[in-house]
Tab-separated table of C-alpha atoms in Angstrom:
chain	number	residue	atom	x	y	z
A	1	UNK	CA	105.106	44.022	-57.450
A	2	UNK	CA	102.669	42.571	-59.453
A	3	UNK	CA	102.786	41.018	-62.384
A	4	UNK	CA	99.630	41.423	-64.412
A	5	UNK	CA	99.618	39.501	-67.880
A	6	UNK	CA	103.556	37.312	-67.507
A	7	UNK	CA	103.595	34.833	-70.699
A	8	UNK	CA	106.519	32.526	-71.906
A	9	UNK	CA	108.002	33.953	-74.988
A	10	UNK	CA	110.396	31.613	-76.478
A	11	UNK	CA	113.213	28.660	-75.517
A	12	UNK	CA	116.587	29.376	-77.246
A	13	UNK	CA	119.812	27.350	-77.723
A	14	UNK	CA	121.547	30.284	-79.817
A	15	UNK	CA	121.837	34.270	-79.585
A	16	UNK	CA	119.915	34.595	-83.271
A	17	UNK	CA	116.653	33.013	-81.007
A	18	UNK	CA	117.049	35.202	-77.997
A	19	UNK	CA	113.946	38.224	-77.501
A	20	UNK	CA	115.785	41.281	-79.648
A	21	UNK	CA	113.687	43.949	-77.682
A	22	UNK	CA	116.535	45.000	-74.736
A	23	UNK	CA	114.269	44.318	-71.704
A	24	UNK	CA	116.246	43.561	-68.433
A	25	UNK	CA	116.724	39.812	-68.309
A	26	UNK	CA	116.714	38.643	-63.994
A	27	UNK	CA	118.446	34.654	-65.088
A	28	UNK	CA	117.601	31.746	-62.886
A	29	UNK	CA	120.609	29.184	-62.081
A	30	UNK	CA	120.705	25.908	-60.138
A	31	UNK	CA	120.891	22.148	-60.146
A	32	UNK	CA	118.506	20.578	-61.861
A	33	UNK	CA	115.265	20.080	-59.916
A	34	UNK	CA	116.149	23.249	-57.057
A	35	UNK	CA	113.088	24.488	-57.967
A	36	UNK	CA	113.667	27.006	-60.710
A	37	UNK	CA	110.532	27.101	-62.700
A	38	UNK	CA	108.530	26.647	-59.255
A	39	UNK	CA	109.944	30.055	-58.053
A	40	UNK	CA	108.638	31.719	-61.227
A	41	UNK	CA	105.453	30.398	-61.007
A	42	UNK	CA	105.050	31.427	-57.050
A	43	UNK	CA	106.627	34.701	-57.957
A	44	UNK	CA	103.745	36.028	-60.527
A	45	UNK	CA	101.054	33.906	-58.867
A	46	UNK	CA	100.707	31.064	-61.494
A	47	UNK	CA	100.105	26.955	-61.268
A	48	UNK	CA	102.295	26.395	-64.629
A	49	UNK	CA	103.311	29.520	-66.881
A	50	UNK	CA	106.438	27.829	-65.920
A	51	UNK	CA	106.684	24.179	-66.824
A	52	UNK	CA	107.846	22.494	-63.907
A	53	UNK	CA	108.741	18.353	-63.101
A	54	UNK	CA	109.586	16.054	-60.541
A	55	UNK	CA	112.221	14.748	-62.499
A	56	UNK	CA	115.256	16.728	-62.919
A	57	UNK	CA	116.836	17.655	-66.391
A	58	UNK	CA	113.680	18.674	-67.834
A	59	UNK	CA	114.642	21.952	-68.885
A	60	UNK	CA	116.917	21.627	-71.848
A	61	UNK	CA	116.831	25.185	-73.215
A	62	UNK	CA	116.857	28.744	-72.220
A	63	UNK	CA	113.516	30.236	-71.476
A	64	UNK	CA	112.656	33.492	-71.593
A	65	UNK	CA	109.213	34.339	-69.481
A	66	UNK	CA	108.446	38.259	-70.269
A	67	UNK	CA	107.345	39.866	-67.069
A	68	UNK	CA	104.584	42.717	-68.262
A	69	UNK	CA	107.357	43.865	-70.622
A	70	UNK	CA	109.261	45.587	-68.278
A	71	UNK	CA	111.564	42.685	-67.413
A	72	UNK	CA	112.467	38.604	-68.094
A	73	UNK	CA	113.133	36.070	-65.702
A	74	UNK	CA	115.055	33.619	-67.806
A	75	UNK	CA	115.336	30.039	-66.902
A	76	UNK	CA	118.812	28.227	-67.418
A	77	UNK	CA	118.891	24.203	-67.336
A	78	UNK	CA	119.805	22.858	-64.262
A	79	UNK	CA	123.363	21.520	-63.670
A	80	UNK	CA	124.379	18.182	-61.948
A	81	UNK	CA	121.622	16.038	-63.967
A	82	UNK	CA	123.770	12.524	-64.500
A	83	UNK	CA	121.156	10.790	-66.950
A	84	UNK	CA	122.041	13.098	-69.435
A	85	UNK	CA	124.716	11.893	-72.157
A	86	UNK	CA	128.123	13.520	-71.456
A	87	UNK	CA	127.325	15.150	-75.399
A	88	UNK	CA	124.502	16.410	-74.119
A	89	UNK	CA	125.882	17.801	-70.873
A	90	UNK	CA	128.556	19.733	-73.227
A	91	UNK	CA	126.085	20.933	-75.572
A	92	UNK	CA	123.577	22.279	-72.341
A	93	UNK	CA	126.923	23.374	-70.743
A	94	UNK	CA	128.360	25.807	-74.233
A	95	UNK	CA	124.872	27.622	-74.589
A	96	UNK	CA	124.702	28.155	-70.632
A	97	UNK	CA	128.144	29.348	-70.470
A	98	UNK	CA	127.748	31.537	-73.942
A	99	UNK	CA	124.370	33.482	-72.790
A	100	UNK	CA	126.171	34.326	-69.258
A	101	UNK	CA	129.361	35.330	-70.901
A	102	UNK	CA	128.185	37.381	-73.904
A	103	UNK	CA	124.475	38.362	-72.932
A	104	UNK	CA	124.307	42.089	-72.106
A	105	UNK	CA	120.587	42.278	-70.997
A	106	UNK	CA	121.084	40.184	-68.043
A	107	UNK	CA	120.447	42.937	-65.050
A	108	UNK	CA	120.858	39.989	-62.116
A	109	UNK	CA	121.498	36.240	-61.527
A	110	UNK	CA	119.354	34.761	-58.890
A	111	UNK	CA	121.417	31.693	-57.695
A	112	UNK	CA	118.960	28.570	-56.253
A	113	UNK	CA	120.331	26.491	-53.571
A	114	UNK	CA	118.667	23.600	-51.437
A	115	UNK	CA	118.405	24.966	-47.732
A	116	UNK	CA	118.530	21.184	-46.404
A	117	UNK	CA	121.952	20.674	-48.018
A	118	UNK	CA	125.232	22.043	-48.165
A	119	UNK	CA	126.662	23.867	-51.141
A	120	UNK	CA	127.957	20.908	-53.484
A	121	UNK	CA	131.040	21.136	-55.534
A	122	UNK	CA	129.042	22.065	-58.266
A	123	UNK	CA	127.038	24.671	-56.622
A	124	UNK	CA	130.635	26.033	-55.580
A	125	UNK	CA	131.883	26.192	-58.818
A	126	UNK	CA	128.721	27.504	-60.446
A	127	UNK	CA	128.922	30.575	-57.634
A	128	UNK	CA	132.389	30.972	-58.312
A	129	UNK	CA	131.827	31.054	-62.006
A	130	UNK	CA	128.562	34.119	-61.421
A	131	UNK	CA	131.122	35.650	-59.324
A	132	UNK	CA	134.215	35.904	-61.419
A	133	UNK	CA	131.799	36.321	-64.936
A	134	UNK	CA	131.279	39.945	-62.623
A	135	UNK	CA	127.258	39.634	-62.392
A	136	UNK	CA	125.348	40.931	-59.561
A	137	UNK	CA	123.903	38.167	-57.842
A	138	UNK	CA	121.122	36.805	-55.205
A	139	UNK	CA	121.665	33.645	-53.495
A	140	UNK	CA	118.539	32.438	-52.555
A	141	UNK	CA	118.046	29.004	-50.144
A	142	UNK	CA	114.867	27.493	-51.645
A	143	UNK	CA	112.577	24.640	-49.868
A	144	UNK	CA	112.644	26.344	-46.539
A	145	UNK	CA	108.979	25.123	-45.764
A	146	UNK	CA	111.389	21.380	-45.494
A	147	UNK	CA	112.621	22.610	-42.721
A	148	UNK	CA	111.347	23.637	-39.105
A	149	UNK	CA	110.918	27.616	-38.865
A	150	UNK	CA	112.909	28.059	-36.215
A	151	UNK	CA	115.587	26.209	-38.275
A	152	UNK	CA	115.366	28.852	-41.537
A	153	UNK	CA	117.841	31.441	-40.408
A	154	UNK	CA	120.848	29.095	-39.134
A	155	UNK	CA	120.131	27.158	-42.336
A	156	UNK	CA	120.771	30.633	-44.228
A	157	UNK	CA	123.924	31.510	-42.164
A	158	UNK	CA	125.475	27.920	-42.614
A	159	UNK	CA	125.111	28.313	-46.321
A	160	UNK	CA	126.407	32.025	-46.665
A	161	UNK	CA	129.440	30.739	-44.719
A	162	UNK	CA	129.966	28.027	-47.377
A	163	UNK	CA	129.561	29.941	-50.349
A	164	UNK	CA	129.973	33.729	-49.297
A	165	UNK	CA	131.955	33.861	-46.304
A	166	UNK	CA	132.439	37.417	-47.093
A	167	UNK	CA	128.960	38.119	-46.679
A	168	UNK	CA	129.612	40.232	-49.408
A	169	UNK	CA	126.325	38.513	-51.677
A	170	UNK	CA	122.573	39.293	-50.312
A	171	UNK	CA	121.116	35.828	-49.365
A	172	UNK	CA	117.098	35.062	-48.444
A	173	UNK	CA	115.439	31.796	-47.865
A	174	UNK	CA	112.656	30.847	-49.903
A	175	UNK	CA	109.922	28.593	-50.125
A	176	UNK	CA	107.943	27.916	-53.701
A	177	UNK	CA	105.650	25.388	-51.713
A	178	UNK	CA	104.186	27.361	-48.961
A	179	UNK	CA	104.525	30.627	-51.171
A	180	UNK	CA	106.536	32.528	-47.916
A	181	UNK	CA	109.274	35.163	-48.498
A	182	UNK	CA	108.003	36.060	-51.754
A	183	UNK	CA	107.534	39.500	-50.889
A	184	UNK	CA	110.712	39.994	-49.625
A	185	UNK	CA	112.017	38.814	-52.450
A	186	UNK	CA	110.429	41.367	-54.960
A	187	UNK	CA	111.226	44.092	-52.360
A	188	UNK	CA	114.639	43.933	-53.035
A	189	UNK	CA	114.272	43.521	-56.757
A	190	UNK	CA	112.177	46.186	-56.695
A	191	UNK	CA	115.254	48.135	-54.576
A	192	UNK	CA	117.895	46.915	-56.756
A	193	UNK	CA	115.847	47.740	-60.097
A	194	UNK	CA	115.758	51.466	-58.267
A	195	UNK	CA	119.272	51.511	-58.051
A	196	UNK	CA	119.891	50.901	-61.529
């Protein structure tokens, strides 16, 4: 796919500020600094429609980027960020956990992970959480150019067996940095969007 004219739209903290036109809404999740706003930006071919940083906790909001009008990828704050103030943390925490529990345009959560680490506990209970909320998910193991090629697919395996030993949730590595696996990616959203 490609995305021809992708713009940000707005940041929301509350429902009343969220886009009102029913488009699909494809919702990033992850710690804080797994490269969320990177994968947009590789995904449509951009430097910075996303805003991205090198220090985590930046994003403090929900942002909506509208994808040609046929679809948002919507970027949720990252979790595990400890300079925040444990108000703030609850306040990030009650919007997150209101958009994913009441928001009926989301079509798909596309769940960020580190491939160089294992799952934390928070990763664990933010997959559990996607999982028992019922929303069709993508786990995706991001900063695979850190690692040797050869390396990628046991990497992969280790983490599905960690989070999903089911195997029941699609999983793909990913790399924002060397811009690989991004066409894989869109195949199957393209696929799932087909199935819907």
């Amino acid at each position: 796919m490609h995305i021809k004219n992708p713009k940000f739209e707005i940041s929301a903290v509350q429902p009343s500020q969220y886009p009102q036109n029913g488009l699909p809404e494809i919702v990033l999740v992850g710690k804080s600094n797994v490269g969320k706003s990177s994968f947009i930006n590789t995904m449509i071919q951009r430097k910075n429609l996303a805003r991205t940083s090198s220090e985590p906790g930046k994003t403090r909001q929900i942002n909506f980027y509208n994808m040609d009008n046929l679809f948002y990828f919507v970027d949720l704050p990252g979790y595990g960020y400890s300079k925040m103030s444990k108000q703030e943390q609850a306040q990030v925490g009650n919007f997150i956990e209101y958009y994913l529990q009441h928001r009926e345009q989301i079509s798909f959560v596309i769940f960020l992970v580190d491939i160089r680490h294992i799952p934390s506990e928070n990763d664990k209970m933010m997959y559990n959480y996607i999982i028992q909320a019922g929303l069709p998910c993508l786990i995706l193991t991001n900063k695979a150019d850190k690692i040797a090629p050869t390396k990628v697919e046991l990497a992969v395996a280790d983490i599905q067996s960690k989070l999903n030993p089911m195997k029941d949730i699609p999983i793909l590595p990913f790399s924002s940095e060397r811009k690989i696996y991004t066409e894989k990616v869109w195949e199957f959203l393209e696929h799932r969007a087909r199935d819907n």
